[in-house]
């Protein structure tokens, strides 16, 4: 039996929707050699707006609010917030009238279609809210990578339900996205920590995390969410992701509030953090935090640390062995604890740069010990699922196990997302 015969492929498909937008900051500056040392460009724009009479201000506000029609947001709230957030204004804000504030806010924001080009590379965790569900059904939260203008990657979310061995249903997302309110940024240079609040959203599908710091300028990529169990039993949602500046990629950590309305973005430190594709174990191993990585871009590595944010060294545990992984291996999300050990979903890169998804089993007490692995992939690009922005790629950032069934959401061709499921016993039986 080939690995692909094991999977039950579901009919659910999530495709990018260019109509879903988020309002994000827009603050133009002066090009090199043209800066006005006495007045910033945002100040000059604000002064032009302040010179308008009330009739012109009302007319301009009408045009601005028309832009937000059918977006599912409160324009006044968004515009006032943008006015308060604009950097570089030297005007006395206390002397600015309410109408003027709204119009100034409208000039320093823009709509961004955060998933216009792609919606892929999902991860999945149990929701804290399991109320009102039929017996055997669970509610989950899924994080996805959206790509918009300029090939900039953001993180968006969906809520869904799953009856193990049965149906997956994804709730309709909100009509648009809500930009997080940045409460504060700590640190300097490449080590900036961002604290955000998304309290204006009605549900997590309206939350959009887009690049904020210089290290993230070109994208926040491939969030690997995990429900992390503390030693005292408390559960917190954490996730590693790739911050891409346009030149340098590195790993960062997202800490999520219980209701998915508050977030903290923490840069990771240490020699191993200067790479992509790190995935946190869902609990400490022998008293230490543990992580999977692929810092050499070829093998799966095992890392440990006493500090959640500092990762200095590790050891190779899963090298390429079969033809579909000859070029490169990496994880497809955080390890999943089952009775037999740690189930690790892997990606392998083979000929014609095909990406496939496989699985390995690590020892529960000593994850440096590889017990067995799949000789053939669980999922590989099929004739029906190979075309898209990046052909011949299937990829996931994490699955979910319930009642010995694996639910695997995965991205296809860096374009859209679909689902498959498989009994854990079948996966283990296919390993050698």
Coordinates of C-alpha atoms in Angstrom, one line a residue:
X1 CA 0.0 0.0 0.0
X2 CA 1.4 3.4 -0.9
X3 CA 1.3 6.2 1.6
X4 CA -1.2 8.2 -0.4
X5 CA -3.8 5.3 -0.2
X6 CA -4.1 5.9 3.5
X7 CA -5.6 9.4 3.3
X8 CA -9.3 10.3 3.1
X9 CA -9.3 13.6 1.2
X10 CA -12.1 16.0 2.2
X11 CA -14.0 18.3 0.0
X12 CA -13.4 21.4 2.0
X13 CA -11.2 24.0 0.2
X14 CA -10.3 27.4 1.4
X15 CA -9.3 29.8 -1.4
X16 CA -8.0 33.3 -1.2
X17 CA -10.6 36.0 -1.2
X18 CA -9.4 39.5 -2.4
X19 CA -12.6 41.1 -1.0
X20 CA -11.3 40.6 2.5
X21 CA -9.3 43.6 3.5
X22 CA -7.7 45.1 6.5
X23 CA -7.1 48.8 7.2
X24 CA -3.4 49.3 7.9
X25 CA -1.1 52.4 8.5
X26 CA 0.0 54.5 5.6
X27 CA 2.5 57.2 6.4
X28 CA 4.4 58.5 3.3
X29 CA 7.8 60.0 3.7
X30 CA 10.2 62.0 1.6
X31 CA 12.6 60.3 -0.8
X32 CA 16.4 60.7 -0.2
X33 CA 17.6 64.2 -0.9
X34 CA 14.1 65.8 -0.7
X35 CA 13.4 65.8 3.0
X36 CA 12.2 69.1 4.6
X37 CA 14.1 69.5 7.8
X38 CA 11.5 71.9 9.2
X39 CA 8.4 69.8 8.5
X40 CA 7.7 66.1 7.9
X41 CA 5.6 65.0 5.0
X42 CA 2.8 63.8 7.3
X43 CA 2.8 67.2 8.9
X44 CA 2.5 68.9 5.5
X45 CA -0.4 66.6 4.6
X46 CA -2.1 67.3 7.9
X47 CA -1.8 71.1 7.5
X48 CA -3.5 70.9 4.1
X49 CA -6.4 69.0 5.7
X50 CA -6.6 71.5 8.6
X51 CA -7.0 74.3 6.0
X52 CA -10.2 72.9 4.6
X53 CA -13.5 74.4 5.6
X54 CA -16.2 72.3 7.2
X55 CA -18.1 71.7 4.0
X56 CA -15.0 70.3 2.3
X57 CA -14.2 68.2 5.4
X58 CA -17.7 66.7 5.3
X59 CA -17.4 65.9 1.6
X60 CA -14.0 64.3 2.1
X61 CA -15.2 62.2 5.1
X62 CA -18.0 60.9 2.9
X63 CA -15.6 59.7 0.3
X64 CA -13.5 58.0 3.0
X65 CA -16.4 56.2 4.7
X66 CA -17.7 55.1 1.3
X67 CA -14.4 53.3 0.8
X68 CA -15.2 51.2 3.9
X69 CA -18.7 50.3 3.0
X70 CA -19.5 46.5 3.3
X71 CA -16.2 46.0 5.1
X72 CA -17.8 45.1 8.4
X73 CA -15.9 47.8 10.4
X74 CA -16.7 50.9 12.4
X75 CA -15.2 53.7 10.2
X76 CA -15.2 56.3 13.0
X77 CA -13.4 54.0 15.4
X78 CA -10.8 53.1 12.8
X79 CA -10.2 56.7 11.7
X80 CA -9.9 58.1 15.2
X81 CA -7.4 55.3 16.1
X82 CA -5.3 56.0 13.0
X83 CA -5.2 59.7 13.9
X84 CA -3.9 58.9 17.3
X85 CA -1.3 56.4 15.9
X86 CA 0.2 58.6 13.2
X87 CA 3.9 59.1 13.8
X88 CA 5.7 62.4 13.1
X89 CA 2.8 64.8 13.7
X90 CA 3.9 68.0 15.5
X91 CA 0.5 69.7 15.5
X92 CA -1.3 70.1 18.8
X93 CA -3.6 67.2 18.7
X94 CA -5.8 68.6 21.5
X95 CA -6.6 71.6 19.3
X96 CA -7.8 69.4 16.4
X97 CA -11.6 69.1 15.9
X98 CA -13.4 65.8 15.8
X99 CA -14.2 66.1 12.1
X100 CA -10.6 67.0 11.3
X101 CA -9.3 64.0 13.2
X102 CA -11.5 61.7 11.2
X103 CA -10.3 63.1 7.9
X104 CA -6.7 63.1 8.9
X105 CA -7.0 59.5 10.0
X106 CA -8.4 58.7 6.6
X107 CA -5.4 60.1 4.9
X108 CA -3.0 58.0 6.9
X109 CA -4.5 54.5 6.3
X110 CA -5.0 52.2 3.4
X111 CA -7.0 49.1 2.6
X112 CA -4.8 46.0 2.2
X113 CA -6.2 42.8 0.7
X114 CA -4.2 40.4 2.9
X115 CA -5.2 37.2 1.1
X116 CA -5.6 38.4 -2.5
X117 CA -3.0 36.0 -3.9
X118 CA -2.9 33.0 -1.6
X119 CA -4.3 31.3 1.5
X120 CA -2.2 28.3 2.6
X121 CA 0.2 26.6 5.0
X122 CA -2.3 26.1 7.9
X123 CA -1.8 25.0 11.5
X124 CA -4.6 23.9 13.8
X125 CA -5.3 23.8 17.6
X126 CA -8.3 23.1 19.8
X127 CA -10.4 26.1 20.7
X128 CA -10.8 27.0 24.3
X129 CA -14.6 27.2 23.6
X130 CA -16.1 23.8 23.1
X131 CA -19.6 24.8 24.2
X132 CA -22.8 24.1 22.3
X133 CA -21.4 21.2 20.2
X134 CA -22.9 17.8 19.5
X135 CA -21.3 14.8 21.2
X136 CA -18.0 13.9 19.5
X137 CA -17.6 17.2 17.7
X138 CA -14.8 19.6 18.5
X139 CA -14.2 23.2 17.7
X140 CA -10.8 24.3 16.4
X141 CA -8.9 27.5 15.5
X142 CA -6.8 27.4 12.3
X143 CA -4.0 29.9 11.4
X144 CA -3.2 30.4 7.7
X145 CA -0.7 32.4 5.7
X146 CA -2.3 35.0 3.5
X147 CA -0.3 36.7 0.7
X148 CA -1.3 40.1 -0.7
X149 CA 0.1 43.0 -2.6
X150 CA 3.9 42.9 -2.9
X151 CA 4.0 39.3 -2.0
X152 CA 3.7 40.3 1.7
X153 CA 2.7 37.5 4.0
X154 CA 0.3 38.0 6.9
X155 CA -1.4 35.6 9.4
X156 CA -5.2 35.2 9.3
X157 CA -7.5 32.8 11.2
X158 CA -10.5 30.6 10.8
X159 CA -12.8 28.8 13.2
X160 CA -14.2 25.3 12.3
X161 CA -15.6 22.1 13.7
X162 CA -14.7 18.5 13.2
X163 CA -16.4 15.2 13.9
X164 CA -13.4 12.7 14.0
X165 CA -13.7 10.4 11.0
X166 CA -16.4 12.7 9.6
X167 CA -17.2 16.2 8.5
X168 CA -15.2 19.3 8.7
X169 CA -17.0 22.6 8.6
X170 CA -15.4 26.0 8.4
X171 CA -17.4 29.0 9.7
X172 CA -17.8 31.8 7.3
X173 CA -15.2 34.5 8.1
X174 CA -16.1 38.1 8.9
X175 CA -16.3 40.4 5.8
X176 CA -13.0 42.0 6.5
X177 CA -10.1 42.1 8.9
X178 CA -9.3 44.3 11.9
X179 CA -5.8 45.6 12.4
X180 CA -4.4 45.0 15.8
X181 CA -3.9 47.9 18.2
X182 CA -0.2 48.1 19.0
X183 CA -0.1 48.7 22.7
X184 CA 3.7 49.0 22.9
X185 CA 7.0 47.9 21.3
X186 CA 9.9 47.0 23.5
X187 CA 13.5 46.7 22.5
X188 CA 15.5 48.0 19.6
X189 CA 17.0 46.9 16.3
X190 CA 16.2 43.3 15.3
X191 CA 15.1 42.3 18.8
X192 CA 11.8 44.2 19.1
X193 CA 8.9 42.7 21.0
X194 CA 5.4 43.8 20.0
X195 CA 2.3 43.7 22.3
X196 CA -1.0 43.9 20.5
X197 CA -4.7 43.9 21.2
X198 CA -7.5 43.0 18.7
X199 CA -10.4 43.7 21.1
X200 CA -12.4 45.3 18.3
X201 CA -13.0 42.0 16.5
X202 CA -16.2 39.9 16.9
X203 CA -14.4 36.6 16.3
X204 CA -10.9 35.5 15.5
X205 CA -11.5 35.3 11.7
X206 CA -11.4 39.1 11.7
X207 CA -8.0 39.2 13.3
X208 CA -5.1 39.9 10.9
X209 CA -1.5 39.9 12.0
X210 CA 0.6 41.8 9.4
X211 CA 4.3 42.9 9.5
X212 CA 5.1 45.5 12.0
X213 CA 8.8 45.5 12.8
X214 CA 11.7 45.9 10.2
X215 CA 12.6 42.3 10.7
X216 CA 9.1 41.3 9.5
X217 CA 8.9 43.8 6.6
X218 CA 8.3 41.3 3.8
X219 CA 6.2 38.9 5.8
X220 CA 5.1 36.8 8.8
X221 CA 5.2 33.3 7.4
X222 CA 4.0 29.8 8.3
X223 CA 2.7 30.1 11.9
X224 CA 3.0 26.8 13.7
X225 CA 0.4 27.0 16.4
X226 CA 0.6 24.6 19.3
X227 CA -1.4 24.2 22.5
X228 CA 1.4 24.2 25.1
X229 CA 0.7 22.4 28.4
X230 CA 2.5 24.0 31.4
X231 CA 3.8 21.8 34.2
X232 CA 0.8 22.8 36.3
X233 CA -1.7 21.9 33.6
X234 CA -2.4 25.3 32.3
X235 CA -2.7 25.5 28.5
X236 CA -1.4 28.4 26.4
X237 CA -1.4 28.9 22.7
X238 CA 2.1 29.5 21.3
X239 CA 3.4 29.5 17.8
X240 CA 6.7 29.9 15.9
X241 CA 6.8 31.7 12.6
X242 CA 9.3 33.1 10.1
X243 CA 9.9 36.8 10.1
X244 CA 11.2 37.8 6.7
X245 CA 12.8 41.3 6.2
X246 CA 13.1 40.9 2.5
X247 CA 16.8 39.9 2.9
X248 CA 17.0 37.8 6.1
X249 CA 14.6 35.2 7.5
X250 CA 14.6 34.3 11.2
X251 CA 12.3 32.6 13.7
X252 CA 10.0 34.4 16.2
X253 CA 7.5 33.3 18.8
X254 CA 3.8 34.3 19.0
X255 CA 2.1 34.1 22.4
X256 CA -1.7 34.2 22.1
X257 CA -4.2 35.4 24.6
X258 CA -6.9 32.9 25.7
X259 CA -9.6 34.5 23.5
X260 CA -7.3 35.1 20.5
X261 CA -7.7 38.9 21.0
X262 CA -4.3 39.7 22.4
X263 CA -0.9 38.7 21.0
X264 CA 2.7 39.1 21.8
X265 CA 5.4 38.8 19.1
X266 CA 8.8 37.8 20.6
X267 CA 12.1 37.5 18.5
X268 CA 14.0 34.3 19.2
X269 CA 17.7 34.5 20.1
X270 CA 20.6 32.1 19.7
X271 CA 22.4 30.5 16.8
X272 CA 19.5 28.2 15.9
X273 CA 17.0 31.1 15.6
X274 CA 18.5 32.4 12.4
X275 CA 16.6 29.8 10.3
X276 CA 13.1 28.9 9.2
X277 CA 10.7 26.2 10.2
X278 CA 11.1 25.8 14.0
X279 CA 8.3 24.0 15.8
X280 CA 7.8 23.8 19.6
X281 CA 7.0 20.6 21.4
X282 CA 3.6 20.9 23.2
X283 CA 5.2 20.4 26.7
X284 CA 8.6 20.4 28.3
X285 CA 10.8 17.3 27.8
X286 CA 12.8 16.3 30.9
X287 CA 12.2 19.7 32.4
X288 CA 13.4 21.7 29.3
X289 CA 11.6 23.3 26.4
X290 CA 12.1 21.4 23.2
X291 CA 12.0 22.3 19.5
X292 CA 12.3 20.8 16.1
X293 CA 14.3 22.8 13.5
X294 CA 16.0 22.5 10.1
X295 CA 18.8 25.1 10.5
X296 CA 21.0 23.3 8.0
X297 CA 18.2 23.3 5.4
X298 CA 18.6 19.6 5.0
X299 CA 17.9 17.6 8.2
X300 CA 15.4 17.7 11.1
X301 CA 17.1 18.7 14.3
X302 CA 16.2 18.4 17.9
X303 CA 16.9 21.5 20.2
X304 CA 16.4 22.1 23.9
X305 CA 16.5 25.2 26.1
X306 CA 15.8 26.4 29.6
X307 CA 14.6 29.6 28.0
X308 CA 11.6 29.6 25.7
X309 CA 13.1 32.4 23.6
X310 CA 16.8 31.3 23.4
X311 CA 18.0 28.4 21.2
X312 CA 21.7 27.8 20.8
X313 CA 22.4 24.2 19.7
X314 CA 20.9 20.9 18.9
X315 CA 21.5 17.6 17.1
X316 CA 20.3 16.0 13.8
X317 CA 17.7 13.3 14.4
X318 CA 16.0 12.7 11.0
X319 CA 18.1 12.8 7.9
X320 CA 16.9 12.4 4.3
X321 CA 16.6 8.7 3.4
X322 CA 14.0 8.2 0.7
X323 CA 14.0 9.7 -2.8
X324 CA 11.1 12.1 -2.1
X325 CA 13.2 13.7 0.6
X326 CA 16.7 13.6 -0.9
X327 CA 17.0 17.4 -1.2
X328 CA 15.6 18.5 2.1
X329 CA 13.6 17.6 5.2
X330 CA 11.7 19.6 7.8
X331 CA 8.8 19.5 10.1
X332 CA 5.2 20.1 9.2
X333 CA 4.3 21.6 12.6
X334 CA 4.7 20.7 16.3
X335 CA 5.1 17.1 17.3
X336 CA 1.9 15.4 18.4
X337 CA 2.0 13.2 21.5
X338 CA 0.3 9.8 21.1
X339 CA 0.6 6.6 23.2
X340 CA 3.5 5.2 21.1
X341 CA 5.6 8.3 21.1
X342 CA 5.9 11.7 19.3
X343 CA 4.3 11.7 15.9
X344 CA 6.2 14.1 13.7
X345 CA 4.7 15.2 10.4
X346 CA 7.5 16.0 8.0
X347 CA 8.0 17.6 4.6
X348 CA 10.4 16.2 2.1
X349 CA 11.7 17.8 -1.1
X350 CA 12.6 15.6 -4.0
X351 CA 13.1 15.7 -7.7
X352 CA 11.7 18.7 -9.7
X353 CA 11.5 20.4 -6.2
X354 CA 8.3 18.4 -5.4
X355 CA 7.3 18.9 -1.7
X356 CA 5.6 15.9 -0.1
X357 CA 4.3 15.3 3.5
X358 CA 5.3 12.2 5.5
X359 CA 5.6 11.1 9.1
X360 CA 8.0 9.8 11.6
X361 CA 7.8 8.5 15.2
X362 CA 10.2 9.6 18.0
X363 CA 10.7 8.1 21.4
X364 CA 8.5 9.8 24.0
X365 CA 11.1 10.1 26.7
X366 CA 14.1 10.7 24.4
X367 CA 13.0 12.4 21.2
X368 CA 16.5 12.2 19.8
X369 CA 15.7 8.5 19.1
X370 CA 14.0 7.9 15.8
X371 CA 11.8 4.7 16.2
X372 CA 10.5 4.5 12.6
X373 CA 9.4 6.5 9.7
X374 CA 7.3 6.4 6.5
X375 CA 8.9 5.0 3.4
X376 CA 6.3 6.7 1.2
X377 CA 4.6 10.0 1.7
X378 CA 1.2 10.5 3.2
X379 CA 0.4 13.3 0.7
X380 CA 2.2 14.3 -2.5
X381 CA 1.3 16.7 -5.3
X382 CA -1.4 15.1 -7.5
X383 CA -2.5 16.0 -11.0
X384 CA -5.5 17.7 -9.5
X385 CA -3.5 19.5 -6.8
X386 CA -0.2 20.6 -8.3
X387 CA -0.9 23.9 -10.1
X388 CA -0.7 27.3 -8.4
X389 CA 1.7 30.0 -7.4
X390 CA 4.4 27.5 -6.6
X391 CA 3.7 24.2 -8.5
X392 CA 4.2 20.7 -7.0
X393 CA 4.1 21.7 -3.3
X394 CA 1.9 20.3 -0.5
X395 CA 2.8 21.7 2.9
X396 CA 1.3 21.9 6.4
X397 CA 2.2 23.7 9.6
X398 CA 0.4 21.3 11.9
X399 CA -2.3 18.6 12.3
X400 CA -4.7 17.6 15.1
X401 CA -5.4 14.2 16.6
X402 CA -8.7 13.2 18.2
X403 CA -9.8 9.6 19.0
X404 CA -6.8 8.2 17.1
X405 CA -7.7 10.1 13.9
X406 CA -5.3 12.6 12.4
X407 CA -6.9 15.7 10.8
X408 CA -4.4 17.3 8.4
X409 CA -5.0 20.7 6.9
X410 CA -2.4 21.4 4.2
X411 CA -1.6 24.0 1.6
X412 CA -1.5 23.2 -2.1
X413 CA 0.9 24.9 -4.6
X414 CA 1.3 27.9 -2.2
X415 CA -2.2 28.9 -3.3
X416 CA -5.1 27.3 -1.3
X417 CA -5.8 25.0 1.6
X418 CA -7.6 21.7 1.8
X419 CA -7.9 18.8 4.3
X420 CA -7.3 15.1 4.7
X421 CA -7.8 12.6 7.5
X422 CA -6.3 9.2 8.4
X423 CA -6.3 6.8 11.3
X424 CA -3.2 6.9 13.4
X425 CA -2.9 3.1 13.4
X426 CA -2.7 3.2 9.6
X427 CA 0.1 5.7 9.7
X428 CA 2.1 3.7 12.2
X429 CA 1.5 0.5 10.3
X430 CA 3.0 2.1 7.2
X431 CA 6.2 3.0 9.0
X432 CA 9.4 1.0 8.8

